[in-house]
Amino acid sequence: LKVYDILGKEVATLLNGEIESGIQTVSFNAKDLASGIYFYKIDVKSSEGKQSFSETRKMLLMK
């Protein structure tokens, strides 16, 4: 799970590696980022590496 600024520069990596399936919660400390529009992207693969899922969504950071 990575976060990118409006120019496409990676500004944070929130998760990298294997986690258990199910509902997960991730905290994001954005104290060093300016208010604005950011994007987060998640890439998922099954433990066998067969299925994959990728989604990018927009978020608004307001301070």
PDB file of C-alpha atoms in Angstrom:
ATOM      1  CA  LEU A   1       0.000   0.000   0.000  1.00  0.00           C
ATOM      2  CA  LYS A   2       1.702   3.146  -1.217  1.00  0.00           C
ATOM      3  CA  VAL A   3       0.802   6.837  -1.236  1.00  0.00           C
ATOM      4  CA  TYR A   4       1.657   9.204  -4.107  1.00  0.00           C
ATOM      5  CA  ASP A   5       1.436  12.960  -4.516  1.00  0.00           C
ATOM      6  CA  ILE A   6      -0.386  14.663  -7.394  1.00  0.00           C
ATOM      7  CA  LEU A   7       2.784  14.487  -9.533  1.00  0.00           C
ATOM      8  CA  GLY A   8       3.077  10.716  -9.061  1.00  0.00           C
ATOM      9  CA  LYS A   9       5.990  10.815  -6.616  1.00  0.00           C
ATOM     10  CA  GLU A  10       5.827   8.137  -3.927  1.00  0.00           C
ATOM     11  CA  VAL A  11       5.546   9.851  -0.536  1.00  0.00           C
ATOM     12  CA  ALA A  12       4.858   6.880   1.763  1.00  0.00           C
ATOM     13  CA  THR A  13       4.835   3.092   1.906  1.00  0.00           C
ATOM     14  CA  LEU A  14       2.253   1.957   4.449  1.00  0.00           C
ATOM     15  CA  LEU A  15       2.404  -1.796   3.880  1.00  0.00           C
ATOM     16  CA  ASN A  16       4.961  -3.905   2.090  1.00  0.00           C
ATOM     17  CA  GLY A  17       4.955  -7.656   2.504  1.00  0.00           C
ATOM     18  CA  GLU A  18       2.614 -10.437   3.467  1.00  0.00           C
ATOM     19  CA  ILE A  19      -0.381  -9.961   5.751  1.00  0.00           C
ATOM     20  CA  GLU A  20      -3.280 -12.210   6.705  1.00  0.00           C
ATOM     21  CA  SER A  21      -6.424 -12.153   4.599  1.00  0.00           C
ATOM     22  CA  GLY A  22      -9.454 -10.310   5.917  1.00  0.00           C
ATOM     23  CA  ILE A  23     -10.211  -6.786   6.983  1.00  0.00           C
ATOM     24  CA  GLN A  24      -7.115  -4.782   7.911  1.00  0.00           C
ATOM     25  CA  THR A  25      -6.551  -1.324   9.362  1.00  0.00           C
ATOM     26  CA  VAL A  26      -3.558   0.865   8.559  1.00  0.00           C
ATOM     27  CA  SER A  27      -2.595   4.119  10.277  1.00  0.00           C
ATOM     28  CA  PHE A  28      -1.185   6.910   8.144  1.00  0.00           C
ATOM     29  CA  ASN A  29       0.817   9.702   9.778  1.00  0.00           C
ATOM     30  CA  ALA A  30       0.781  12.565   7.287  1.00  0.00           C
ATOM     31  CA  LYS A  31       2.386  15.181   9.544  1.00  0.00           C
ATOM     32  CA  ASP A  32       5.177  15.870   7.023  1.00  0.00           C
ATOM     33  CA  LEU A  33       2.831  16.236   4.039  1.00  0.00           C
ATOM     34  CA  ALA A  34       1.099  19.380   2.865  1.00  0.00           C
ATOM     35  CA  SER A  35      -2.656  19.579   2.455  1.00  0.00           C
ATOM     36  CA  GLY A  36      -3.740  18.507  -1.001  1.00  0.00           C
ATOM     37  CA  ILE A  37      -4.746  15.627  -3.234  1.00  0.00           C
ATOM     38  CA  TYR A  38      -2.924  12.317  -2.916  1.00  0.00           C
ATOM     39  CA  PHE A  39      -3.434   8.853  -4.342  1.00  0.00           C
ATOM     40  CA  TYR A  40      -3.078   5.504  -2.643  1.00  0.00           C
ATOM     41  CA  LYS A  41      -2.472   2.261  -4.495  1.00  0.00           C
ATOM     42  CA  ILE A  42      -2.828  -1.288  -3.272  1.00  0.00           C
ATOM     43  CA  ASP A  43      -1.418  -4.313  -5.093  1.00  0.00           C
ATOM     44  CA  VAL A  44      -2.520  -7.766  -3.918  1.00  0.00           C
ATOM     45  CA  LYS A  45      -1.435 -11.262  -4.941  1.00  0.00           C
ATOM     46  CA  SER A  46      -2.596 -14.615  -3.607  1.00  0.00           C
ATOM     47  CA  SER A  47      -0.149 -16.719  -1.617  1.00  0.00           C
ATOM     48  CA  GLU A  48       0.258 -18.877  -4.739  1.00  0.00           C
ATOM     49  CA  GLY A  49       0.885 -15.770  -6.827  1.00  0.00           C
ATOM     50  CA  LYS A  50      -2.007 -16.624  -9.187  1.00  0.00           C
ATOM     51  CA  GLN A  51      -4.658 -14.009  -8.507  1.00  0.00           C
ATOM     52  CA  SER A  52      -3.833 -10.340  -8.502  1.00  0.00           C
ATOM     53  CA  PHE A  53      -5.686  -7.173  -7.712  1.00  0.00           C
ATOM     54  CA  SER A  54      -4.604  -3.575  -8.037  1.00  0.00           C
ATOM     55  CA  GLU A  55      -6.554  -0.432  -7.281  1.00  0.00           C
ATOM     56  CA  THR A  56      -5.693   3.248  -7.070  1.00  0.00           C
ATOM     57  CA  ARG A  57      -7.921   5.773  -5.331  1.00  0.00           C
ATOM     58  CA  LYS A  58      -7.794   9.492  -4.679  1.00  0.00           C
ATOM     59  CA  MET A  59      -7.802  11.045  -1.215  1.00  0.00           C
ATOM     60  CA  LEU A  60      -7.855  14.598   0.083  1.00  0.00           C
ATOM     61  CA  LEU A  61      -5.572  15.574   2.958  1.00  0.00           C
ATOM     62  CA  MET A  62      -6.764  18.611   4.892  1.00  0.00           C
ATOM     63  CA  LYS A  63      -4.891  20.081   7.839  1.00  0.00           C
TER      64      LYS A  63
END
